[in-house]
Coordinates of C-alpha atoms in Angstrom, one line a residue:
M1 CA -30.9 -11.8 16.4
K2 CA -28.9 -9.2 18.2
P3 CA -25.1 -9.0 17.8
E4 CA -23.4 -11.1 20.5
M5 CA -20.2 -10.5 22.4
K6 CA -19.6 -13.4 24.8
A7 CA -15.8 -13.5 25.3
F8 CA -14.4 -10.2 24.1
K9 CA -14.4 -7.0 26.1
I10 CA -12.4 -3.9 25.4
S11 CA -10.4 -2.6 28.4
Y12 CA -9.6 1.0 27.6
H13 CA -6.7 1.5 30.0
S14 CA -4.8 -1.4 28.6
I15 CA -4.8 -0.7 24.8
V16 CA -2.2 1.5 23.4
L17 CA -3.6 1.5 19.9
L18 CA -6.9 2.8 21.0
A19 CA -5.3 5.7 22.8
L20 CA -3.2 6.5 19.7
L21 CA -6.2 6.6 17.4
M22 CA -8.2 8.7 19.8
A23 CA -5.8 11.5 18.9
G24 CA -6.6 11.1 15.2
A25 CA -8.8 13.0 12.8
V26 CA -12.0 14.7 13.9
G27 CA -13.9 12.5 11.6
C28 CA -13.0 9.5 13.8
K29 CA -14.4 11.1 16.9
K30 CA -17.5 9.0 17.0
T31 CA -15.4 5.8 17.2
F32 CA -14.4 6.8 20.7
D33 CA -17.4 8.8 21.9
K34 CA -18.1 6.2 24.6
E35 CA -18.9 6.5 28.3
P36 CA -15.6 6.6 30.2
Q37 CA -15.5 3.2 31.9
Q38 CA -13.2 0.3 32.5
V39 CA -14.9 -2.1 30.1
L40 CA -17.2 -1.3 27.2
D41 CA -20.8 -2.5 27.9
V42 CA -21.9 -5.2 25.6
A43 CA -25.2 -3.3 24.9
N44 CA -23.2 -0.5 23.3
M45 CA -21.1 -2.6 21.0
Y46 CA -21.6 -3.2 17.3
R47 CA -24.0 -0.4 16.5
D48 CA -22.1 1.0 13.5
V49 CA -18.7 1.0 11.7
Y50 CA -17.1 3.0 14.5
D51 CA -17.9 0.3 17.0
A52 CA -16.5 -2.2 14.5
D53 CA -13.3 -0.1 14.4
A54 CA -13.1 -0.1 18.2
A55 CA -13.4 -3.9 18.2
I56 CA -10.5 -4.2 15.8
I57 CA -8.4 -1.8 17.8
G58 CA -9.2 -3.9 20.9
L59 CA -8.0 -7.1 19.2
Y60 CA -4.7 -5.5 18.2
G61 CA -4.4 -4.0 21.6
K62 CA -4.5 -7.5 23.0
F63 CA -2.3 -8.8 20.3
V64 CA 0.6 -6.5 21.4
S65 CA 0.6 -8.3 24.8
L66 CA 2.0 -11.4 22.9
A67 CA 5.1 -9.6 21.7
D68 CA 7.5 -11.1 24.3
K69 CA 6.1 -14.6 23.9
Y70 CA 6.4 -14.2 20.1
V71 CA 10.0 -13.2 20.2
L72 CA 11.0 -15.8 22.8
L73 CA 9.3 -18.7 21.0
N74 CA 10.8 -17.7 17.6
E75 CA 14.3 -16.6 18.7
L76 CA 15.2 -18.4 22.0
R77 CA 14.3 -21.7 20.4
G78 CA 16.7 -20.9 17.5
D79 CA 20.4 -20.5 17.3
M80 CA 20.9 -16.8 17.7
L81 CA 19.5 -16.1 21.2
N82 CA 20.4 -17.6 24.5
Y83 CA 19.5 -17.0 28.1
T84 CA 21.5 -15.0 30.6
D85 CA 22.4 -15.7 34.2
N86 CA 19.2 -13.8 35.2
A87 CA 16.9 -16.2 33.4
D88 CA 14.6 -18.6 35.2
M89 CA 14.4 -22.3 34.6
Y90 CA 11.7 -22.0 32.1
L91 CA 13.6 -19.7 29.8
R92 CA 16.5 -22.2 30.1
Q93 CA 14.2 -25.0 29.1
L94 CA 13.0 -23.1 26.1
S95 CA 16.5 -22.5 24.8
S96 CA 17.6 -26.1 25.4
H97 CA 14.5 -27.7 24.0
N98 CA 13.7 -29.6 27.2
V99 CA 10.3 -28.0 28.0
T100 CA 8.0 -29.2 30.7
A101 CA 4.2 -28.9 30.3
D102 CA 4.0 -26.2 33.1
N103 CA 6.3 -23.8 31.3
P104 CA 4.5 -20.5 31.3
Y105 CA 6.2 -19.2 28.2
T106 CA 4.8 -22.1 26.2
N107 CA 1.2 -22.0 27.3
P108 CA -0.9 -21.6 24.2
R109 CA -3.9 -20.2 26.1
P110 CA -3.1 -16.5 25.3
F111 CA -3.2 -17.3 21.6
Y112 CA -6.5 -19.1 21.9
E113 CA -8.0 -16.3 24.0
L114 CA -7.2 -13.9 21.2
I115 CA -8.4 -16.4 18.6
L116 CA -11.7 -16.7 20.3
N117 CA -11.9 -12.9 20.5
C118 CA -11.4 -12.9 16.7
N119 CA -14.1 -15.5 16.3
D120 CA -16.5 -13.4 18.3
V121 CA -15.8 -10.2 16.3
L122 CA -16.1 -12.1 13.0
K123 CA -19.5 -13.5 14.0
N124 CA -20.8 -10.1 15.0
F125 CA -19.5 -8.4 11.9
Q126 CA -21.5 -10.9 9.9
L127 CA -24.6 -9.9 11.9
M128 CA -23.8 -6.2 11.4
K129 CA -23.6 -6.8 7.6
R130 CA -26.9 -8.7 7.7
D131 CA -28.6 -5.8 9.6
N132 CA -27.1 -3.1 7.3
K133 CA -25.0 -1.6 10.1
M134 CA -21.9 -1.7 7.9
K135 CA -21.6 -1.0 4.2
E136 CA -20.3 -3.9 2.2
A137 CA -16.9 -2.3 1.6
E138 CA -16.5 -1.5 5.3
Y139 CA -17.4 -5.1 6.2
N140 CA -15.1 -6.6 3.6
Q141 CA -12.1 -4.6 4.9
R142 CA -12.7 -5.2 8.6
Y143 CA -13.8 -8.8 8.4
S144 CA -10.7 -9.6 6.2
D145 CA -8.4 -7.9 8.7
V146 CA -9.7 -9.9 11.7
G147 CA -9.7 -13.1 9.7
A148 CA -6.1 -12.6 8.6
L149 CA -5.0 -11.9 12.1
R150 CA -6.6 -15.1 13.3
S151 CA -4.8 -17.0 10.5
F152 CA -1.5 -15.5 11.6
L153 CA -2.1 -16.6 15.1
Y154 CA -2.9 -20.2 14.0
L155 CA 0.2 -20.2 11.8
Q156 CA 2.3 -19.4 14.9
L157 CA 0.5 -22.2 16.8
G158 CA 1.2 -24.7 14.1
I159 CA 4.9 -23.7 13.9
H160 CA 5.4 -24.2 17.7
Y161 CA 3.0 -27.0 18.6
G162 CA 2.6 -29.0 15.4
K163 CA -0.9 -30.4 16.1
V164 CA -3.5 -27.9 17.4
P165 CA -7.4 -27.6 17.5
Y166 CA -8.7 -25.3 14.7
V167 CA -11.6 -23.4 16.2
T168 CA -13.6 -21.0 14.0
S169 CA -16.7 -20.6 16.1
A170 CA -17.4 -18.2 18.9
L171 CA -17.0 -19.8 22.3
A172 CA -17.6 -18.5 25.8
T173 CA -14.3 -19.8 27.2
V174 CA -11.0 -21.2 26.2
D175 CA -11.8 -24.3 28.2
E176 CA -14.3 -25.4 25.6
V177 CA -11.4 -25.8 23.2
K178 CA -10.3 -28.8 25.3
N179 CA -13.2 -30.9 24.0
K180 CA -11.5 -33.0 21.4
A181 CA -14.8 -34.5 20.2
N182 CA -15.8 -31.0 19.0
F183 CA -12.4 -29.7 18.2
P184 CA -10.0 -32.4 17.1
E185 CA -6.4 -31.5 16.6
L186 CA -5.2 -30.8 13.1
T187 CA -1.7 -31.7 11.9
F188 CA 0.5 -28.8 10.9
D189 CA 0.1 -29.7 7.2
A190 CA -3.7 -30.0 7.5
L191 CA -3.8 -26.7 9.4
I192 CA -1.9 -24.9 6.6
D193 CA -4.5 -26.3 4.1
S194 CA -7.4 -24.9 6.2
L195 CA -5.6 -21.5 6.7
I196 CA -5.0 -21.2 2.9
L197 CA -8.6 -22.0 2.1
F198 CA -10.0 -19.5 4.6
T199 CA -7.5 -16.7 4.0
E200 CA -7.7 -16.9 0.2
A201 CA -11.5 -16.6 0.5
L202 CA -11.3 -13.3 2.4
P203 CA -13.0 -10.6 0.3
F204 CA -10.4 -7.9 0.8
K205 CA -6.6 -8.5 0.7
D206 CA -5.1 -4.9 0.4
P207 CA -4.2 -2.7 3.3
Y208 CA -6.9 -0.3 4.6
P209 CA -7.2 2.4 2.0
A210 CA -5.9 5.9 2.8
G211 CA -8.6 8.1 4.3
T212 CA -10.5 5.2 6.1
T213 CA -10.9 5.5 9.8
L214 CA -8.3 2.8 10.5
N215 CA -5.6 4.3 8.3
I216 CA -4.5 7.6 9.7
T217 CA -1.4 9.3 11.0
S218 CA -1.9 10.1 14.6
D219 CA 0.6 11.4 17.3
G220 CA 3.5 10.4 15.0
Y221 CA 2.2 6.9 14.3
Q222 CA 1.2 5.7 10.9
T223 CA -1.6 3.2 11.7
A224 CA -1.5 1.6 8.3
K225 CA 1.5 -0.4 9.5
F226 CA -0.3 -1.8 12.6
Y227 CA -2.3 -4.4 10.7
V228 CA -1.3 -7.8 9.3
N229 CA -0.4 -7.8 5.6
K230 CA -2.7 -10.4 4.1
K231 CA -0.7 -11.0 1.0
C232 CA 2.5 -11.5 2.9
L233 CA 0.6 -13.9 5.2
L234 CA -0.7 -15.8 2.2
G235 CA 2.8 -15.9 0.7
D236 CA 4.1 -17.4 3.9
L237 CA 1.3 -20.0 4.0
Y238 CA 2.0 -21.1 0.4
L239 CA 5.7 -21.2 1.2
W240 CA 5.1 -23.6 4.1
K241 CA 2.9 -25.7 1.9
G242 CA 5.5 -25.9 -0.9
N243 CA 3.4 -24.1 -3.5
Y244 CA 6.3 -21.9 -4.5
T245 CA 4.8 -20.1 -7.5
A246 CA 1.7 -19.2 -5.5
A247 CA 3.9 -17.9 -2.7
A248 CA 6.1 -15.8 -5.1
T249 CA 3.0 -14.4 -6.7
K250 CA 1.7 -13.1 -3.3
Y251 CA 5.0 -11.7 -2.4
R252 CA 5.5 -10.0 -5.7
E253 CA 2.2 -8.2 -5.4
V254 CA 3.5 -6.6 -2.1
M255 CA 6.9 -5.9 -3.7
E256 CA 5.1 -3.8 -6.4
T257 CA 3.0 -1.8 -3.8
S258 CA 4.2 1.5 -5.1
T259 CA 4.8 0.7 -8.8
N260 CA 2.2 3.2 -10.0
G261 CA 1.8 6.9 -10.4
T262 CA 4.8 9.3 -10.6
Q263 CA 8.3 7.7 -10.7
G264 CA 10.3 8.9 -7.7
A265 CA 11.7 7.7 -4.4
R266 CA 8.6 5.8 -3.3
Y267 CA 8.1 4.2 -6.7
Y268 CA 11.7 2.9 -6.8
M269 CA 12.3 2.2 -3.1
Q270 CA 9.2 0.9 -1.3
Y271 CA 9.6 -2.8 -0.8
K272 CA 12.0 -3.0 -3.8
L273 CA 15.2 -2.5 -1.7
G274 CA 16.2 0.4 -3.8
W275 CA 18.5 3.4 -3.3
N276 CA 17.7 7.1 -3.3
G277 CA 20.9 8.8 -2.4
S278 CA 19.4 10.1 0.8
A279 CA 19.0 9.4 4.5
E280 CA 16.2 6.9 3.6
D281 CA 18.7 4.4 2.1
H282 CA 19.6 2.2 5.2
Y283 CA 23.1 1.4 3.8
I284 CA 26.1 0.1 5.7
S285 CA 28.6 2.8 4.9
Y286 CA 31.7 4.6 6.1
S287 CA 32.5 8.3 6.0
R288 CA 36.0 7.2 5.0
A289 CA 36.0 4.1 2.8
G290 CA 37.6 1.1 4.4
D291 CA 38.2 2.9 7.8
A292 CA 36.3 0.9 10.4
T293 CA 36.3 3.8 12.8
S294 CA 34.2 5.9 10.4
L295 CA 31.2 3.6 10.4
V296 CA 28.1 5.7 9.9
W297 CA 25.6 5.2 12.8
E298 CA 23.1 7.9 11.8
P299 CA 20.9 7.7 9.8
Q300 CA 21.6 4.5 7.9
W301 CA 21.1 0.7 8.5
R302 CA 20.9 1.0 12.3
H303 CA 18.5 3.9 12.1
M304 CA 15.6 1.8 10.6
F305 CA 15.1 0.3 14.1
Q306 CA 15.0 3.8 15.8
R307 CA 13.5 6.1 13.2
G308 CA 10.0 7.6 13.5
Q309 CA 7.3 6.8 10.9
D310 CA 8.8 8.9 8.1
N311 CA 9.4 8.0 4.4
G312 CA 12.4 5.8 5.3
F313 CA 10.4 3.9 7.8
D314 CA 7.5 3.5 5.3
Y315 CA 9.8 2.2 2.5
E316 CA 11.3 -0.5 4.8
W317 CA 8.6 -1.7 7.2
I318 CA 5.5 -3.7 6.3
W319 CA 4.1 -4.6 9.8
V320 CA 5.3 -3.0 13.0
L321 CA 3.5 -2.1 16.3
P322 CA 4.6 0.6 18.8
F323 CA 5.1 0.6 22.5
D324 CA 4.5 4.1 23.9
S325 CA 5.3 4.9 27.6
K326 CA 2.2 7.0 27.8
F327 CA 0.0 3.9 27.6
Q328 CA -0.3 0.3 28.8
P329 CA 0.9 -2.3 28.2
E330 CA 4.5 -1.5 29.1
N331 CA 7.1 -2.5 26.6
P332 CA 8.0 -6.1 27.6
L333 CA 11.0 -6.3 25.2
I334 CA 13.0 -3.9 27.3
K335 CA 12.5 -6.2 30.3
L336 CA 13.8 -9.1 28.1
F337 CA 16.8 -7.5 26.5
S338 CA 18.0 -4.5 28.4
P339 CA 20.5 -4.5 31.3
V340 CA 19.5 -0.8 31.7
G341 CA 16.0 -0.5 33.2
G342 CA 15.2 -4.1 32.3
D343 CA 15.8 -7.6 33.6
Y344 CA 18.3 -8.7 30.9
L345 CA 17.0 -12.2 30.5
V346 CA 18.2 -13.1 27.0
K347 CA 21.3 -12.2 25.0
P348 CA 22.9 -12.9 21.6
S349 CA 24.5 -16.3 21.3
K350 CA 28.2 -16.7 20.5
Q351 CA 26.9 -18.5 17.4
A352 CA 25.1 -15.3 16.3
M353 CA 28.2 -13.2 16.9
D354 CA 30.2 -15.7 14.8
Y355 CA 27.8 -15.4 11.9
W356 CA 28.5 -11.7 11.6
S357 CA 32.2 -12.0 12.4
N358 CA 32.8 -14.5 9.6
T359 CA 31.0 -12.5 6.8
P360 CA 33.6 -10.2 5.1
Q361 CA 32.8 -6.8 3.6
R362 CA 33.4 -5.8 0.1
P363 CA 36.9 -4.8 -1.0
I364 CA 37.5 -1.0 -1.5
S365 CA 38.6 0.0 -5.0
G366 CA 42.3 1.0 -4.9
Q367 CA 42.8 -0.5 -1.5
T368 CA 44.2 -3.9 -0.5
G369 CA 42.3 -6.1 1.9
F370 CA 38.8 -5.7 3.3
L371 CA 37.1 -5.5 6.7
P372 CA 36.6 -9.2 7.6
Y373 CA 33.2 -8.8 9.4
D374 CA 29.6 -7.8 8.7
A375 CA 28.9 -4.4 10.3
R376 CA 25.3 -5.3 10.7
G377 CA 26.4 -7.3 13.8
I378 CA 27.7 -4.1 15.4
F379 CA 24.3 -2.6 15.0
S380 CA 22.3 -5.7 16.0
W381 CA 24.1 -6.3 19.3
R382 CA 26.8 -4.6 21.4
E383 CA 28.3 -4.8 24.9
I384 CA 26.9 -2.7 27.7
G385 CA 28.7 -2.9 31.0
G386 CA 30.6 -5.9 29.7
K387 CA 27.4 -7.8 28.7
P388 CA 26.3 -8.7 25.2
V389 CA 23.0 -7.0 24.4
V390 CA 20.5 -7.4 21.6
M391 CA 20.0 -3.7 20.5
K392 CA 17.4 -3.8 17.7
Y393 CA 14.5 -3.4 20.2
L394 CA 16.3 -0.8 22.4
Y395 CA 17.2 2.1 20.1
N396 CA 14.2 4.1 21.2
Y397 CA 15.1 3.6 24.8
I398 CA 18.9 3.5 25.0
N399 CA 21.1 6.2 23.5
Y400 CA 23.4 4.4 21.2
A401 CA 26.2 6.9 21.8
T402 CA 26.1 6.7 25.6
N403 CA 24.6 3.2 26.4
S404 CA 22.3 4.9 28.9
A405 CA 18.5 5.3 28.9
V406 CA 17.3 8.4 27.1
N407 CA 14.7 8.6 29.8
P408 CA 14.4 5.7 32.3
L409 CA 10.7 6.3 32.7
Q410 CA 9.9 6.3 29.0
K411 CA 10.3 2.7 27.7
N412 CA 9.3 3.3 24.2
G413 CA 10.0 0.9 21.4
K414 CA 8.6 -1.2 18.6
W415 CA 7.6 -4.8 17.9
F416 CA 9.0 -5.7 14.5
L417 CA 7.0 -8.2 12.6
Y418 CA 7.7 -7.9 8.8
R419 CA 9.9 -5.7 6.6
Q420 CA 11.1 -5.7 3.1
T421 CA 14.1 -7.9 3.6
H422 CA 11.8 -10.6 5.1
L423 CA 9.7 -10.2 1.9
H424 CA 12.7 -10.5 -0.5
L425 CA 14.3 -13.4 1.3
R426 CA 11.0 -15.4 1.2
F427 CA 10.4 -14.5 -2.4
A428 CA 13.9 -15.7 -3.1
E429 CA 13.3 -18.9 -1.2
A430 CA 10.2 -19.6 -3.3
A431 CA 11.9 -18.6 -6.5
N432 CA 14.8 -20.9 -5.8
R433 CA 12.5 -23.9 -5.1
A434 CA 10.6 -23.0 -8.3
G435 CA 13.8 -23.4 -10.3
K436 CA 14.7 -19.7 -10.6
H437 CA 18.0 -19.9 -8.9
K438 CA 19.7 -16.9 -10.4
I439 CA 16.7 -14.7 -9.6
A440 CA 16.9 -15.9 -6.0
Y441 CA 20.7 -15.2 -6.0
A442 CA 20.2 -11.7 -7.3
L443 CA 17.7 -10.7 -4.6
F444 CA 19.8 -11.6 -1.6
N445 CA 23.2 -10.6 -3.1
S446 CA 23.7 -7.5 -5.2
G447 CA 20.5 -7.0 -7.2
F448 CA 19.3 -7.8 -10.7
A449 CA 21.6 -5.5 -12.6
S450 CA 24.6 -7.2 -11.0
A451 CA 23.3 -10.7 -11.6
F452 CA 22.3 -10.0 -15.2
P453 CA 25.0 -7.6 -16.5
P454 CA 25.6 -6.7 -20.2
P455 CA 29.0 -7.6 -21.7
S456 CA 31.8 -5.1 -21.2
G457 CA 31.3 -2.0 -23.4
V458 CA 27.7 -2.7 -24.2
T459 CA 25.4 0.3 -23.6
D460 CA 22.3 -1.1 -25.1
V461 CA 20.9 -3.1 -22.2
T462 CA 17.7 -4.2 -23.9
L463 CA 18.7 -7.8 -23.4
Y464 CA 20.3 -7.4 -20.0
H465 CA 19.5 -6.2 -16.5
N466 CA 16.2 -8.1 -16.6
T467 CA 14.4 -11.4 -16.5
L468 CA 11.6 -10.5 -18.9
W469 CA 11.7 -13.9 -20.6
E470 CA 10.3 -15.4 -17.4
P471 CA 6.5 -15.6 -16.6
Y472 CA 5.0 -13.6 -13.8
P473 CA 5.9 -13.4 -10.9
F474 CA 9.5 -13.9 -12.0
N475 CA 9.7 -11.2 -14.7
F476 CA 11.8 -8.3 -13.3
D477 CA 13.0 -5.3 -15.3
A478 CA 16.1 -3.6 -13.8
R479 CA 17.4 -2.0 -17.0
N480 CA 19.5 1.1 -16.6
S481 CA 21.3 2.3 -19.6
G482 CA 23.3 5.0 -17.7
G483 CA 23.5 8.6 -18.7
T484 CA 24.6 8.1 -22.3
G485 CA 22.9 4.8 -23.0
V486 CA 20.9 4.3 -26.1
P487 CA 18.1 3.4 -25.9
Y488 CA 17.5 5.2 -22.6
Y489 CA 16.2 3.0 -19.7
R490 CA 15.2 3.6 -16.1
A491 CA 13.1 0.5 -15.5
D492 CA 11.1 -0.2 -12.4
W493 CA 13.7 -2.2 -10.6
Y494 CA 16.8 -0.4 -11.8
R495 CA 17.6 0.8 -8.2
N496 CA 17.5 -2.6 -6.7
L497 CA 20.6 -3.1 -4.5
G498 CA 20.1 -6.7 -3.2
I499 CA 20.3 -7.4 0.5
R500 CA 24.0 -8.0 0.8
G501 CA 24.7 -5.1 -1.6
R502 CA 23.0 -2.7 0.8
A503 CA 24.8 -4.3 3.7
N504 CA 28.2 -3.8 1.9
V505 CA 29.2 -7.5 2.3
Q506 CA 30.6 -9.8 -0.3
N507 CA 28.3 -11.9 -2.5
Y508 CA 27.5 -15.4 -1.1
T509 CA 29.8 -18.0 -2.8
I510 CA 28.2 -20.8 -4.8
N511 CA 30.5 -23.8 -5.5
G512 CA 29.7 -26.7 -7.7
T513 CA 26.5 -27.6 -9.5
D514 CA 23.9 -28.0 -6.7
S515 CA 22.9 -24.4 -6.7
L516 CA 19.4 -25.0 -5.2
L517 CA 20.6 -26.3 -1.8
Q518 CA 23.5 -23.9 -1.7
I519 CA 21.3 -20.9 -2.4
E520 CA 18.8 -22.1 0.1
D521 CA 21.6 -22.4 2.7
G522 CA 22.7 -18.9 1.8
L523 CA 19.2 -17.5 2.2
I524 CA 18.8 -18.9 5.7
Q525 CA 22.3 -17.6 6.6
E526 CA 21.4 -14.2 5.2
A527 CA 18.2 -14.2 7.2
A528 CA 20.4 -14.5 10.3
L529 CA 22.6 -11.7 9.3
E530 CA 19.9 -9.3 8.2
N531 CA 16.8 -10.2 10.3
G532 CA 18.4 -11.7 13.3
F533 CA 16.4 -11.4 16.6
E534 CA 13.3 -10.1 14.7
G535 CA 11.2 -13.2 15.5
T536 CA 11.6 -15.4 12.4
R537 CA 14.6 -17.7 13.2
W538 CA 12.9 -20.8 14.5
A539 CA 10.3 -20.8 11.8
D540 CA 13.1 -20.5 9.1
L541 CA 15.0 -23.4 10.5
L542 CA 11.9 -25.5 11.0
R543 CA 10.6 -24.9 7.4
I544 CA 13.9 -25.9 5.8
A545 CA 14.3 -29.0 8.0
L546 CA 10.8 -30.1 7.2
R547 CA 11.2 -29.5 3.5
R548 CA 14.4 -31.4 3.3
N549 CA 13.4 -34.1 5.8
D550 CA 16.7 -33.3 7.4
P551 CA 16.6 -33.1 11.3
A552 CA 20.4 -32.4 11.3
F553 CA 19.8 -29.1 9.5
L554 CA 18.1 -27.8 12.6
A555 CA 19.7 -29.9 15.3
D556 CA 23.3 -29.0 14.4
K557 CA 22.6 -25.2 14.6
I558 CA 21.1 -25.5 18.1
Y559 CA 23.9 -27.8 19.1
Q560 CA 26.5 -25.3 18.0
K561 CA 24.8 -22.5 19.8
M562 CA 24.8 -24.5 23.1
L563 CA 28.3 -25.8 22.6
K564 CA 29.8 -22.3 21.9
D565 CA 28.0 -20.8 24.9
G566 CA 28.9 -23.7 27.2
T567 CA 25.3 -24.6 27.8
P568 CA 24.9 -27.9 29.6
D569 CA 23.7 -31.0 27.7
A570 CA 24.4 -29.7 24.2
A571 CA 24.7 -33.3 22.9
G572 CA 21.5 -34.3 24.6
T573 CA 19.6 -31.5 23.0
R574 CA 21.0 -32.4 19.6
A575 CA 19.9 -36.0 20.1
R576 CA 16.4 -34.8 21.0
L577 CA 16.1 -32.6 18.0
M578 CA 17.1 -35.5 15.7
D579 CA 13.6 -36.8 16.5
K580 CA 11.0 -34.6 14.7
N581 CA 8.5 -35.1 17.5
N582 CA 10.7 -33.0 19.7
W583 CA 10.6 -30.0 17.3
Y584 CA 7.2 -29.1 18.8
L585 CA 6.2 -27.8 22.3
P586 CA 3.8 -29.7 24.6
F587 CA 0.3 -28.5 24.0
K588 CA -1.5 -27.9 27.2
L589 CA -4.3 -25.4 27.6

């Protein structure tokens, strides 16, 4: 049997990733040694590992076209993003949870088109392995990547539609999915079960190894960050399922990515939320302590959304895809968010602004009072021409000092999908539900050393700064004996700052005895402050509301958004969201 390719074709002019990798190492040349044509001929596909790489690049090239849909579904449905006066009726529907079946933003077809492409590629990879056209290690890496991408897409479908067909076979057209006799809809919970079963069985769960053809640095882009992280994905699936120790185990493996080799910046910082005393730290800081006018804009917290793919970028980001003006598709996020060179369709809600405004910073030693707001808000949104603007996606396009486009014709930017604070918050969510409340508190406040301090005057920290009495994955060692401590310790997690510690805001206050729910509330609040607008908000609200069987947890936040922004029918929206059936979008292919 010859390899088949029914539905999936690679259009070279529309794939930014392919163009980026074409500029890579000479050893990759064969990957792109194709006839110059609009669409790759089926007869020339799947001959060797380089063709397999081209197929994967094609999938991710198509995946980036979902960026605006991903952000809108996950943020506009939440409490932190609202529509502007420029928005059409369909964006207004999405924000108000009153969606009609013809809404183009909620059409699941683009997801299924890419899923069927994945199915086609997976089938042909199996045929290539059978025919010895790929070595087993090459097959394992590539098959697992495509399989994980498909699982991620299905997770998104489950989050937004609730019940969806789970199709794993190669089909000629999306219309075949409509046949419910062949492809019955799975409930969200059953879908999670299927995704865990499939994703756990993937033969390779690490990133592409350095030196392989899909892990290179080319034209300033580090391609290792382009691909879905399988362990983060599995952690998320287990978190949705309520298997909290399994979720924490997967997350911990990612957190320990660089805990090997020589101890240095990477060892202590990458995915550990550590400090290095350098431009890589991403603090909220001031050149004059306590002076609001001296807030550091460059190169700290704000800079992570602008910086190129250097060490600081590498330590923070787990999954991120670029938009480059030299290639198609054009960056759709500028159209969504920017009043300069864009259509300015969505904006931060008043509710989002209040979250940052009502989170005080830490007191300054020797000074009275403190700055009463979280400075992450200043970096996450700002006014341009009197309009509130989400800035995280615009720092490669708009000069933060002038509020004007660096170059109106170069709409560069990034699609942010996963970073270390997502990882820590979700580990903390799992740990909290697993009964490890203080560990969860440490991670999103000021770190392990602060949460587990030695008594005053004690320099032997053998019994402190750690949770080594806990089983894996909850056994953290943050011991730091200081310059004169005996015995001397610089343990793996001693530089851990905690999310709020890095952001220079006061620790979250826990009152009373019900620490589980209070910490969980704090984690969701912190996700808004730290990761707002990055495409996770609706999922966070939905997951907690489902877990608690508490529609008001979700409905009240959307109600407050609409109420504060003066959006019509806020009470009607709340009433709809008190019915769980209205948490999901109409499914119409």
